[in-house]
mmCIF file of C-alpha atoms and ligand atoms in Angstrom:
data_model
loop_
_atom_site.group_PDB
_atom_site.id
_atom_site.type_symbol
_atom_site.label_atom_id
_atom_site.label_comp_id
_atom_site.label_asym_id
_atom_site.label_seq_id
_atom_site.Cartn_x
_atom_site.Cartn_y
_atom_site.Cartn_z
ATOM 1 C CA UNK R 1 0.000 0.000 0.000
ATOM 2 C CA UNK R 2 1.271 3.407 -0.850
ATOM 3 C CA UNK R 3 1.566 5.867 1.963
ATOM 4 C CA UNK R 4 1.916 8.710 -0.476
ATOM 5 C CA UNK R 5 5.275 9.742 0.937
ATOM 6 C CA UNK R 6 7.838 9.657 -1.833
ATOM 7 C CA UNK R 7 10.638 10.221 0.676
ATOM 8 C CA UNK R 8 9.924 6.732 2.039
ATOM 9 C CA UNK R 9 12.267 5.010 -0.403
ATOM 10 C CA UNK R 10 13.275 1.435 0.329
ATOM 11 C CA UNK R 11 16.941 0.495 0.112
ATOM 12 C CA UNK R 12 18.868 -2.720 0.718
ATOM 13 C CA UNK R 13 18.071 -4.416 4.044
ATOM 14 C CA UNK R 14 20.278 -3.787 7.071
ATOM 15 C CA UNK R 15 22.028 -6.748 8.667
ATOM 16 C CA UNK R 16 20.439 -7.653 12.002
ATOM 17 C CA UNK R 17 23.531 -6.537 13.941
ATOM 18 C CA UNK R 18 23.481 -3.179 12.154
ATOM 19 C CA UNK R 19 19.785 -2.763 12.925
ATOM 20 C CA UNK R 20 20.463 -3.456 16.603
ATOM 21 C CA UNK R 21 23.308 -0.941 16.767
ATOM 22 C CA UNK R 22 21.191 1.637 14.944
ATOM 23 C CA UNK R 23 18.498 1.032 17.572
ATOM 24 C CA UNK R 24 21.036 1.508 20.352
ATOM 25 C CA UNK R 25 22.362 4.737 18.817
ATOM 26 C CA UNK R 26 18.866 6.190 18.603
ATOM 27 C CA UNK R 27 17.238 4.905 21.771
ATOM 28 C CA UNK R 28 20.243 4.587 24.076
ATOM 29 C CA UNK R 29 19.736 0.927 24.946
ATOM 30 C CA UNK R 30 19.405 -2.483 23.328
ATOM 31 C CA UNK R 31 16.099 -3.772 21.918
ATOM 32 C CA UNK R 32 14.304 -6.665 23.628
ATOM 33 C CA UNK R 33 14.368 -8.478 20.300
ATOM 34 C CA UNK R 34 14.083 -8.238 16.519
ATOM 35 C CA UNK R 35 11.134 -9.678 14.598
ATOM 36 C CA UNK R 36 10.769 -10.156 10.862
ATOM 37 C CA UNK R 37 7.746 -10.596 8.583
ATOM 38 C CA UNK R 38 7.640 -10.999 4.795
ATOM 39 C CA UNK R 39 5.697 -9.341 2.003
ATOM 40 C CA UNK R 40 3.720 -11.627 -0.273
ATOM 41 C CA UNK R 41 2.983 -12.447 -3.859
ATOM 42 C CA UNK R 42 -0.390 -13.905 -4.690
ATOM 43 C CA UNK R 43 -0.056 -16.819 -7.084
ATOM 44 C CA UNK R 44 -3.782 -16.849 -7.778
ATOM 45 C CA UNK R 45 -7.118 -16.007 -6.100
ATOM 46 C CA UNK R 46 -7.637 -12.256 -6.354
ATOM 47 C CA UNK R 47 -10.456 -10.389 -4.591
ATOM 48 C CA UNK R 48 -11.736 -13.730 -3.362
ATOM 49 C CA UNK R 49 -10.656 -13.312 0.276
ATOM 50 C CA UNK R 50 -13.395 -10.909 1.390
ATOM 51 C CA UNK R 51 -15.885 -13.117 -0.473
ATOM 52 C CA UNK R 52 -14.947 -15.933 1.943
ATOM 53 C CA UNK R 53 -13.329 -17.825 -0.918
ATOM 54 C CA UNK R 54 -9.912 -19.323 -1.652
ATOM 55 C CA UNK R 55 -6.490 -17.749 -2.166
ATOM 56 C CA UNK R 56 -3.014 -19.113 -2.899
ATOM 57 C CA UNK R 57 -0.369 -16.526 -1.948
ATOM 58 C CA UNK R 58 3.182 -17.101 -0.788
ATOM 59 C CA UNK R 59 5.478 -15.213 1.574
ATOM 60 C CA UNK R 60 8.439 -13.721 -0.307
ATOM 61 C CA UNK R 61 12.100 -13.277 0.484
ATOM 62 C CA UNK R 62 11.649 -9.554 1.099
ATOM 63 C CA UNK R 63 10.838 -8.592 4.649
ATOM 64 C CA UNK R 64 10.083 -5.917 7.215
ATOM 65 C CA UNK R 65 12.131 -6.141 10.416
ATOM 66 C CA UNK R 66 11.397 -4.367 13.674
ATOM 67 C CA UNK R 67 13.716 -3.979 16.648
ATOM 68 C CA UNK R 68 11.501 -3.328 19.671
ATOM 69 C CA UNK R 69 11.977 -2.579 23.365
ATOM 70 C CA UNK R 70 9.143 -2.254 25.866
ATOM 71 C CA UNK R 71 9.027 0.943 27.943
ATOM 72 C CA UNK R 72 7.822 1.426 31.511
ATOM 73 C CA UNK R 73 5.538 4.318 30.469
ATOM 74 C CA UNK R 74 2.830 4.909 27.840
ATOM 75 C CA UNK R 75 5.085 6.553 25.243
ATOM 76 C CA UNK R 76 5.484 5.103 21.758
ATOM 77 C CA UNK R 77 8.554 6.134 19.783
ATOM 78 C CA UNK R 78 8.750 5.033 16.151
ATOM 79 C CA UNK R 79 11.666 5.395 13.797
ATOM 80 C CA UNK R 80 12.472 3.853 10.423
ATOM 81 C CA UNK R 81 15.591 3.517 8.330
ATOM 82 C CA UNK R 82 13.608 5.058 5.419
ATOM 83 C CA UNK R 83 14.526 8.595 4.505
ATOM 84 C CA UNK R 84 12.249 11.494 5.054
ATOM 85 C CA UNK R 85 10.406 10.884 8.262
ATOM 86 C CA UNK R 86 12.126 11.390 11.602
ATOM 87 C CA UNK R 87 11.134 10.133 15.017
ATOM 88 C CA UNK R 88 7.386 9.890 15.594
ATOM 89 C CA UNK R 89 6.101 10.024 19.145
ATOM 90 C CA UNK R 90 2.623 8.936 20.232
ATOM 91 C CA UNK R 91 0.906 7.889 23.430
ATOM 92 C CA UNK R 92 -0.837 4.602 24.182
ATOM 93 C CA UNK R 93 -3.738 6.380 25.796
ATOM 94 C CA UNK R 94 -4.598 8.584 22.818
ATOM 95 C CA UNK R 95 -3.986 6.742 19.558
ATOM 96 C CA UNK R 96 -5.282 8.848 16.702
ATOM 97 C CA UNK R 97 -5.497 7.420 13.190
ATOM 98 C CA UNK R 98 -6.136 10.833 11.628
ATOM 99 C CA UNK R 99 -2.891 12.190 13.060
ATOM 100 C CA UNK R 100 -0.754 9.172 12.143
ATOM 101 C CA UNK R 101 1.687 9.864 9.322
ATOM 102 C CA UNK R 102 3.106 7.549 6.631
ATOM 103 C CA UNK R 103 4.146 4.069 7.734
ATOM 104 C CA UNK R 104 3.498 4.810 11.440
ATOM 105 C CA UNK R 105 -0.207 4.069 10.830
ATOM 106 C CA UNK R 106 0.670 0.382 10.677
ATOM 107 C CA UNK R 107 2.368 -0.134 14.063
ATOM 108 C CA UNK R 108 -0.073 2.286 15.711
ATOM 109 C CA UNK R 109 -3.003 0.426 14.103
ATOM 110 C CA UNK R 110 -1.709 -2.882 15.441
ATOM 111 C CA UNK R 111 -1.335 -1.478 18.969
ATOM 112 C CA UNK R 112 -4.860 -0.069 18.727
ATOM 113 C CA UNK R 113 -6.280 -3.401 17.512
ATOM 114 C CA UNK R 114 -4.592 -5.251 20.387
ATOM 115 C CA UNK R 115 -6.038 -2.739 22.833
ATOM 116 C CA UNK R 116 -9.491 -3.405 21.315
ATOM 117 C CA UNK R 117 -8.947 -7.032 22.316
ATOM 118 C CA UNK R 118 -8.256 -6.059 25.901
ATOM 119 C CA UNK R 119 -4.529 -6.747 25.619
ATOM 120 C CA UNK R 120 -2.402 -4.424 27.693
ATOM 121 C CA UNK R 121 0.310 -3.178 25.379
ATOM 122 C CA UNK R 122 3.319 -1.393 26.931
ATOM 123 C CA UNK R 123 4.893 1.764 25.547
ATOM 124 C CA UNK R 124 7.593 0.835 23.041
ATOM 125 C CA UNK R 125 10.630 2.087 21.201
ATOM 126 C CA UNK R 126 10.630 0.663 17.676
ATOM 127 C CA UNK R 127 13.026 0.831 14.749
ATOM 128 C CA UNK R 128 11.774 -0.426 11.356
ATOM 129 C CA UNK R 129 13.784 -1.565 8.378
ATOM 130 C CA UNK R 130 12.146 -3.066 5.276
ATOM 131 C CA UNK R 131 13.072 -4.100 1.765
ATOM 132 C CA UNK R 132 9.500 -4.832 0.650
ATOM 133 C CA UNK R 133 8.909 -2.320 -2.169
ATOM 134 C CA UNK R 134 6.303 0.257 -1.135
ATOM 135 C CA UNK R 135 3.071 0.566 -3.072
ATOM 136 C CA UNK R 136 4.014 -2.314 -5.386
ATOM 137 C CA UNK R 137 1.145 -4.559 -4.331
ATOM 138 C CA UNK R 138 3.517 -6.835 -2.402
ATOM 139 C CA UNK R 139 1.972 -6.033 0.988
ATOM 140 C CA UNK R 140 4.634 -3.785 2.427
ATOM 141 C CA UNK R 141 2.080 -2.555 4.970
ATOM 142 C CA UNK R 142 1.117 -6.048 6.115
ATOM 143 C CA UNK R 143 4.775 -6.995 6.440
ATOM 144 C CA UNK R 144 5.175 -4.130 8.933
ATOM 145 C CA UNK R 145 1.963 -5.017 10.763
ATOM 146 C CA UNK R 146 2.860 -8.696 11.002
ATOM 147 C CA UNK R 147 6.373 -7.970 12.292
ATOM 148 C CA UNK R 148 4.917 -5.617 14.903
ATOM 149 C CA UNK R 149 2.159 -7.964 16.030
ATOM 150 C CA UNK R 150 4.642 -10.850 16.300
ATOM 151 C CA UNK R 151 6.818 -8.657 18.543
ATOM 152 C CA UNK R 152 3.941 -7.450 20.703
ATOM 153 C CA UNK R 153 2.394 -10.899 20.968
ATOM 154 C CA UNK R 154 5.620 -12.077 22.541
ATOM 155 C CA UNK R 155 6.427 -8.989 24.607
ATOM 156 C CA UNK R 156 2.939 -8.878 26.147
ATOM 157 C CA UNK R 157 2.771 -12.647 26.623
ATOM 158 C CA UNK R 158 -0.670 -12.493 24.958
ATOM 159 C CA UNK R 159 -0.080 -15.858 23.263
ATOM 160 C CA UNK R 160 -2.342 -15.133 20.287
ATOM 161 C CA UNK R 161 -2.567 -17.840 17.640
ATOM 162 C CA UNK R 162 -1.901 -16.916 13.998
ATOM 163 C CA UNK R 163 -5.649 -16.861 13.217
ATOM 164 C CA UNK R 164 -6.252 -14.220 15.896
ATOM 165 C CA UNK R 165 -3.258 -12.144 14.785
ATOM 166 C CA UNK R 166 -4.691 -12.248 11.247
ATOM 167 C CA UNK R 167 -7.974 -10.798 12.501
ATOM 168 C CA UNK R 168 -6.240 -8.169 14.636
ATOM 169 C CA UNK R 169 -4.143 -6.905 11.724
ATOM 170 C CA UNK R 170 -7.229 -6.911 9.506
ATOM 171 C CA UNK R 171 -8.980 -4.751 12.091
ATOM 172 C CA UNK R 172 -5.950 -2.427 12.127
ATOM 173 C CA UNK R 173 -6.151 -2.080 8.323
ATOM 174 C CA UNK R 174 -9.943 -1.748 8.147
ATOM 175 C CA UNK R 175 -10.665 0.487 11.120
ATOM 176 C CA UNK R 176 -7.422 2.365 11.828
ATOM 177 C CA UNK R 177 -5.684 2.671 8.442
ATOM 178 C CA UNK R 178 -9.026 2.828 6.616
ATOM 179 C CA UNK R 179 -8.441 0.199 3.913
ATOM 180 C CA UNK R 180 -11.367 -2.274 3.630
ATOM 181 C CA UNK R 181 -9.095 -5.230 2.836
ATOM 182 C CA UNK R 182 -9.464 -8.959 3.528
ATOM 183 C CA UNK R 183 -7.256 -11.515 5.288
ATOM 184 C CA UNK R 184 -5.025 -12.829 2.519
ATOM 185 C CA UNK R 185 -1.930 -10.691 2.944
ATOM 186 C CA UNK R 186 -1.438 -11.086 6.672
ATOM 187 C CA UNK R 187 -2.209 -14.817 6.430
ATOM 188 C CA UNK R 188 0.597 -15.223 3.903
ATOM 189 C CA UNK R 189 2.969 -13.118 5.983
ATOM 190 C CA UNK R 190 2.202 -14.873 9.273
ATOM 191 C CA UNK R 191 1.623 -18.407 8.018
ATOM 192 C CA UNK R 192 3.912 -18.717 4.983
ATOM 193 C CA UNK R 193 6.655 -21.358 4.788
ATOM 194 C CA UNK R 194 9.793 -21.764 2.728
ATOM 195 C CA UNK R 195 9.144 -23.601 -0.540
ATOM 196 C CA UNK R 196 5.364 -23.446 -0.118
ATOM 197 C CA UNK R 197 2.324 -21.466 -1.141
ATOM 198 C CA UNK R 198 -0.418 -20.914 1.433
ATOM 199 C CA UNK R 199 -3.722 -22.408 0.282
ATOM 200 C CA UNK R 200 -6.170 -20.565 2.512
ATOM 201 C CA UNK R 201 -9.884 -21.040 2.922
ATOM 202 C CA UNK R 202 -10.889 -17.506 3.881
ATOM 203 C CA UNK R 203 -14.162 -18.652 5.442
ATOM 204 C CA UNK R 204 -12.572 -20.986 7.993
ATOM 205 C CA UNK R 205 -8.944 -19.740 7.976
ATOM 206 C CA UNK R 206 -7.928 -23.342 7.350
ATOM 207 C CA UNK R 207 -4.476 -23.451 5.748
ATOM 208 C CA UNK R 208 -2.832 -26.091 3.644
ATOM 209 C CA UNK R 209 0.805 -25.526 2.713
ATOM 210 C CA UNK R 210 1.231 -26.452 -0.944
ATOM 211 C CA UNK R 211 4.761 -27.167 -2.216
ATOM 212 C CA UNK R 212 5.650 -24.516 -4.785
ATOM 213 C CA UNK R 213 9.183 -24.318 -6.074
ATOM 214 C CA UNK R 214 9.798 -22.890 -9.514
ATOM 215 C CA UNK R 215 13.491 -23.689 -9.747
ATOM 216 C CA UNK R 216 13.373 -27.515 -9.821
ATOM 217 C CA UNK R 217 10.854 -27.158 -12.679
ATOM 218 C CA UNK R 218 13.353 -24.997 -14.621
ATOM 219 C CA UNK R 219 11.309 -21.861 -13.927
ATOM 220 C CA UNK R 220 11.654 -18.540 -12.130
ATOM 221 C CA UNK R 221 8.908 -16.358 -10.738
ATOM 222 C CA UNK R 222 9.494 -12.829 -11.975
ATOM 223 C CA UNK R 223 7.867 -9.846 -10.310
ATOM 224 C CA UNK R 224 7.401 -6.812 -12.535
ATOM 225 C CA UNK R 225 6.798 -3.749 -10.394
ATOM 226 C CA UNK R 226 5.168 -1.269 -12.757
ATOM 227 C CA UNK R 227 5.849 1.556 -10.268
ATOM 228 C CA UNK R 228 2.253 2.655 -10.730
ATOM 229 C CA UNK R 229 1.349 3.507 -7.141
ATOM 230 C CA UNK R 230 -1.970 2.453 -5.678
ATOM 231 C CA UNK R 231 -3.743 2.665 -2.366
ATOM 232 C CA UNK R 232 -6.545 0.408 -1.163
ATOM 233 C CA UNK R 233 -7.792 3.271 0.960
ATOM 234 C CA UNK R 234 -8.859 4.858 -2.367
ATOM 235 C CA UNK R 235 -12.256 4.155 -3.934
ATOM 236 C CA UNK R 236 -11.582 1.364 -6.468
ATOM 237 C CA UNK R 237 -11.029 -1.468 -4.017
ATOM 238 C CA UNK R 238 -14.029 -0.498 -1.870
ATOM 239 C CA UNK R 239 -16.322 -0.203 -4.888
ATOM 240 C CA UNK R 240 -15.376 -3.717 -6.061
ATOM 241 C CA UNK R 241 -16.072 -5.004 -2.593
ATOM 242 C CA UNK R 242 -19.469 -3.265 -2.592
ATOM 243 C CA UNK R 243 -20.356 -4.867 -5.962
ATOM 244 C CA UNK R 244 -19.539 -8.298 -4.554
ATOM 245 C CA UNK R 245 -21.701 -7.672 -1.497
ATOM 246 C CA UNK R 246 -24.546 -6.491 -3.713
ATOM 247 C CA UNK R 247 -24.176 -9.606 -5.875
ATOM 248 C CA UNK R 248 -24.325 -11.917 -2.850
ATOM 249 C CA UNK R 249 -27.371 -10.089 -1.522
ATOM 250 C CA UNK R 250 -29.312 -10.283 -4.783
ATOM 251 C CA UNK R 251 -28.408 -13.965 -5.195
ATOM 252 C CA UNK R 252 -29.458 -14.657 -1.611
ATOM 253 C CA UNK R 253 -26.188 -16.187 -0.381
ATOM 254 C CA UNK R 254 -24.044 -15.259 2.653
ATOM 255 C CA UNK R 255 -21.014 -14.622 0.416
ATOM 256 C CA UNK R 256 -19.979 -15.169 -3.219
ATOM 257 C CA UNK R 257 -18.075 -18.218 -1.994
ATOM 258 C CA UNK R 258 -21.471 -19.924 -2.075
ATOM 259 C CA UNK R 259 -22.047 -19.323 -5.797
ATOM 260 C CA UNK R 260 -20.780 -22.080 -8.120
ATOM 261 C CA UNK R 261 -19.725 -21.961 -11.749
ATOM 262 C CA UNK R 262 -22.968 -23.769 -12.618
ATOM 263 C CA UNK R 263 -25.013 -21.061 -10.886
ATOM 264 C CA UNK R 264 -23.622 -18.340 -13.160
ATOM 265 C CA UNK R 265 -26.123 -18.758 -15.982
ATOM 266 C CA UNK R 266 -29.046 -18.157 -13.690
ATOM 267 C CA UNK R 267 -27.175 -15.321 -11.957
ATOM 268 C CA UNK R 268 -26.785 -13.497 -15.269
ATOM 269 C CA UNK R 269 -30.544 -13.030 -15.415
ATOM 270 C CA UNK R 270 -30.755 -11.681 -11.882
ATOM 271 C CA UNK R 271 -27.886 -9.182 -11.810
ATOM 272 C CA UNK R 272 -27.202 -5.995 -13.714
ATOM 273 C CA UNK R 273 -24.471 -6.354 -16.326
ATOM 274 C CA UNK R 274 -21.601 -4.837 -14.305
ATOM 275 C CA UNK R 275 -22.429 -6.666 -11.075
ATOM 276 C CA UNK R 276 -22.676 -9.914 -13.031
ATOM 277 C CA UNK R 277 -19.160 -9.486 -14.407
ATOM 278 C CA UNK R 278 -17.800 -8.748 -10.919
ATOM 279 C CA UNK R 279 -19.528 -11.869 -9.599
ATOM 280 C CA UNK R 280 -18.326 -13.976 -12.516
ATOM 281 C CA UNK R 281 -14.725 -12.978 -11.792
ATOM 282 C CA UNK R 282 -14.971 -14.068 -8.164
ATOM 283 C CA UNK R 283 -16.749 -17.339 -8.912
ATOM 284 C CA UNK R 284 -14.366 -18.334 -11.704
ATOM 285 C CA UNK R 285 -11.324 -17.186 -9.717
ATOM 286 C CA UNK R 286 -12.281 -19.382 -6.766
ATOM 287 C CA UNK R 287 -12.553 -22.281 -9.176
ATOM 288 C CA UNK R 288 -9.154 -21.429 -10.674
ATOM 289 C CA UNK R 289 -7.542 -21.513 -7.223
ATOM 290 C CA UNK R 290 -8.873 -25.023 -6.636
ATOM 291 C CA UNK R 291 -7.686 -26.115 -10.083
ATOM 292 C CA UNK R 292 -4.244 -24.599 -9.459
ATOM 293 C CA UNK R 293 -3.842 -26.480 -6.183
ATOM 294 C CA UNK R 294 -4.795 -29.706 -7.906
ATOM 295 C CA UNK R 295 -2.487 -29.150 -10.879
ATOM 296 C CA UNK R 296 0.442 -28.224 -8.618
ATOM 297 C CA UNK R 297 0.014 -31.482 -6.724
ATOM 298 C CA UNK R 298 -0.297 -33.623 -9.848
ATOM 299 C CA UNK R 299 2.009 -31.910 -12.340
ATOM 300 C CA UNK R 300 3.954 -29.095 -10.626
ATOM 301 C CA UNK R 301 4.383 -25.389 -11.467
ATOM 302 C CA UNK R 302 4.928 -25.970 -15.196
ATOM 303 C CA UNK R 303 1.223 -26.830 -15.538
ATOM 304 C CA UNK R 304 -0.418 -23.696 -14.136
ATOM 305 C CA UNK R 305 0.403 -21.109 -16.823
ATOM 306 C CA UNK R 306 -3.011 -21.129 -18.513
ATOM 307 C CA UNK R 307 -4.750 -20.557 -15.175
ATOM 308 C CA UNK R 308 -2.548 -17.523 -14.435
ATOM 309 C CA UNK R 309 -3.376 -16.121 -17.874
ATOM 310 C CA UNK R 310 -7.111 -16.681 -17.431
ATOM 311 C CA UNK R 311 -6.970 -14.979 -14.040
ATOM 312 C CA UNK R 312 -5.416 -11.894 -15.584
ATOM 313 C CA UNK R 313 -7.972 -11.697 -18.391
ATOM 314 C CA UNK R 314 -10.753 -11.964 -15.831
ATOM 315 C CA UNK R 315 -9.304 -9.137 -13.729
ATOM 316 C CA UNK R 316 -8.773 -7.015 -16.813
ATOM 317 C CA UNK R 317 -12.169 -7.525 -18.440
ATOM 318 C CA UNK R 318 -14.642 -8.650 -15.764
ATOM 319 C CA UNK R 319 -13.357 -7.147 -12.517
ATOM 320 C CA UNK R 320 -11.673 -4.196 -14.264
ATOM 321 C CA UNK R 321 -8.837 -3.676 -11.797
ATOM 322 C CA UNK R 322 -5.872 -3.831 -14.165
ATOM 323 C CA UNK R 323 -4.230 -0.836 -15.819
ATOM 324 C CA UNK R 324 -2.358 -0.356 -19.137
ATOM 325 C CA UNK R 325 1.065 -0.828 -17.500
ATOM 326 C CA UNK R 326 0.040 -4.134 -15.887
ATOM 327 C CA UNK R 327 -1.512 -5.366 -19.145
ATOM 328 C CA UNK R 328 1.673 -4.485 -21.016
ATOM 329 C CA UNK R 329 3.857 -6.268 -18.440
ATOM 330 C CA UNK R 330 1.704 -9.382 -18.791
ATOM 331 C CA UNK R 331 1.498 -9.281 -22.605
ATOM 332 C CA UNK R 332 5.201 -8.587 -23.138
ATOM 333 C CA UNK R 333 6.281 -11.365 -20.800
ATOM 334 C CA UNK R 334 3.859 -13.868 -22.380
ATOM 335 C CA UNK R 335 4.924 -12.977 -25.905
ATOM 336 C CA UNK R 336 8.582 -13.484 -25.011
ATOM 337 C CA UNK R 337 8.505 -16.846 -23.292
ATOM 338 C CA UNK R 338 6.721 -16.646 -19.905
ATOM 339 C CA UNK R 339 4.378 -19.632 -19.521
ATOM 340 C CA UNK R 340 1.786 -17.634 -17.568
ATOM 341 C CA UNK R 341 1.445 -14.108 -16.196
ATOM 342 C CA UNK R 342 -1.019 -12.028 -14.233
ATOM 343 C CA UNK R 343 -1.289 -8.911 -12.144
ATOM 344 C CA UNK R 344 -1.019 -9.722 -8.441
ATOM 345 C CA UNK R 345 -2.605 -8.018 -5.429
ATOM 346 C CA UNK R 346 -5.453 -5.558 -5.209
ATOM 347 C CA UNK R 347 -4.913 -3.934 -8.621
ATOM 348 C CA UNK R 348 -5.057 -0.392 -10.043
ATOM 349 C CA UNK R 349 -1.256 -0.467 -10.249
ATOM 350 C CA UNK R 350 1.438 -2.407 -8.435
ATOM 351 C CA UNK R 351 3.045 -5.562 -9.758
ATOM 352 C CA UNK R 352 2.543 -8.435 -12.170
ATOM 353 C CA UNK R 353 4.035 -11.916 -11.862
ATOM 354 C CA UNK R 354 5.393 -13.900 -14.784
ATOM 355 C CA UNK R 355 6.227 -17.581 -14.427
ATOM 356 C CA UNK R 356 9.152 -17.892 -16.781
ATOM 357 C CA UNK R 357 11.496 -20.675 -17.974
ATOM 358 C CA UNK R 358 15.040 -19.959 -16.759
ATOM 359 C CA UNK R 359 16.182 -20.035 -20.396
ATOM 360 C CA UNK R 360 13.777 -17.191 -21.302
ATOM 361 C CA UNK R 361 14.378 -15.007 -18.241
ATOM 362 C CA UNK R 362 16.806 -12.554 -19.852
ATOM 363 C CA UNK R 363 14.612 -12.203 -22.922
ATOM 364 C CA UNK R 364 11.476 -11.563 -20.891
ATOM 365 C CA UNK R 365 13.211 -8.975 -18.728
ATOM 366 C CA UNK R 366 14.586 -7.125 -21.759
ATOM 367 C CA UNK R 367 11.291 -7.314 -23.648
ATOM 368 C CA UNK R 368 9.307 -5.854 -20.750
ATOM 369 C CA UNK R 369 11.781 -3.010 -20.220
ATOM 370 C CA UNK R 370 11.748 -2.227 -23.961
ATOM 371 C CA UNK R 371 7.962 -2.383 -24.203
ATOM 372 C CA UNK R 372 7.668 0.082 -21.301
ATOM 373 C CA UNK R 373 10.170 2.428 -22.923
ATOM 374 C CA UNK R 374 8.340 2.232 -26.274
ATOM 375 C CA UNK R 375 5.039 3.025 -24.572
ATOM 376 C CA UNK R 376 6.586 5.998 -22.763
ATOM 377 C CA UNK R 377 6.059 4.414 -19.322
ATOM 378 C CA UNK R 378 8.593 4.725 -16.482
ATOM 379 C CA UNK R 379 11.138 1.907 -16.122
ATOM 380 C CA UNK R 380 9.685 -1.076 -14.250
ATOM 381 C CA UNK R 381 11.598 -2.904 -11.535
ATOM 382 C CA UNK R 382 11.988 -6.607 -12.284
ATOM 383 C CA UNK R 383 13.185 -9.196 -9.771
ATOM 384 C CA UNK R 384 12.698 -12.840 -8.845
ATOM 385 C CA UNK R 385 10.949 -14.105 -5.718
ATOM 386 C CA UNK R 386 10.892 -17.461 -3.982
ATOM 387 C CA UNK R 387 8.474 -18.701 -1.306
ATOM 388 C CA UNK R 388 10.030 -17.880 2.059
ATOM 389 C CA UNK R 389 9.355 -18.330 5.774
ATOM 390 C CA UNK R 390 6.534 -16.495 7.528
ATOM 391 C CA UNK R 391 6.933 -14.057 10.431
ATOM 392 C CA UNK R 392 9.361 -15.016 13.205
ATOM 393 C CA UNK R 393 11.827 -13.660 15.719
ATOM 394 C CA UNK R 394 15.349 -13.262 14.353
ATOM 395 C CA UNK R 395 17.197 -11.979 17.414
HETATM 396 C C1 GLA O 1 -5.212 -6.546 -1.306
HETATM 397 C C2 GLA O 1 -5.919 -6.853 0.008
HETATM 398 C C3 GLA O 1 -6.237 -8.346 0.125
HETATM 399 C C4 GLA O 1 -6.922 -8.880 -1.115
HETATM 400 C C5 GLA O 1 -6.188 -8.434 -2.372
HETATM 401 C C6 GLA O 1 -6.931 -8.813 -3.633
HETATM 402 O O1 GLA O 1 -3.946 -7.120 -1.315
HETATM 403 O O2 GLA O 1 -5.144 -6.453 1.095
HETATM 404 O O3 GLA O 1 -7.017 -8.562 1.281
HETATM 405 O O4 GLA O 1 -8.271 -8.511 -1.155
HETATM 406 O O5 GLA O 1 -5.966 -7.039 -2.401
HETATM 407 O O6 GLA O 1 -6.919 -10.188 -3.804
#
């Protein structure tokens, strides 16, 4: 999620020891610990989470890390290694979302959500470092929230299970940050595992870890960050969510999760044209997630390309959350050897993923960069990701 602060540039991650000494320099003592949580890429299952459907994201090898020390008073002091924003001070007894600036909304939102649960959070000193690109649709905000909640869960001795931490961070996003998002991102960040995608049933929070490794199949997962900034606190995400709720209401089901592919024909007669297309995306996307899980188990990553492509077309044409830069990233990578590609995350900007044979990687990278230059778009950032561990303490 973009915080609209261009000074918040992300650079290479600090080593843990360097983060600890930076903490000591700024706060005059050592932290109680350092916690880390990853960003995520969604393999497939977009805008299905708040429809109580299925998603298949994975935690990536780009992380937010927080060094934290509890304080004996109610003061909160927040500092990041990002440029631009100095020390932010707040007080536990008067958390104010309207006054919170930039990235500080995320730790403050988590503290607020824990307080809503009756958990007594101490004052803290916190230093953040992150190499999850901001506003790229890779859940930089959830990485921060999940690192912070992991730290506070331990420091308060609250002993929350992952499912409860997922709901607390969702409440922070929805009611403090003001983004009406679902539970996918924090579930991937908290529950991800190396070499696996997280197959999540968003109705029950049941998780199945699905082996997903591109490399043994001769593939790489490329992320193409279009650099088109987006924010889910803006109107597009909320209006899609409202269409889905309207669709479920008209069809008389608790959530679109309960509509099957076979129900779609009848649904087309009951819904207005736009709502029908929104519903069709969600219903077909849920089905594609289930098919992807099955294909991965039977045939491995080389078999899922067509499903990634179909997911993108559905987001472009039915859900209408893509943008010209994302479409170009997808088309250029497909035309130059990727076996499947789609935008990933909430849409309206951010990143695309392209599952690409190792032998075609250089060609795909060059083709995407050239296509962006020809179209007069800014240079995209292209990098590989692999499924990595979920949130944990690192020091
Ligand atoms: C954002 C939200 C998620 C999910 C995706 C779309 O990443 O945070 O909850 O809705 O968009 O799949």
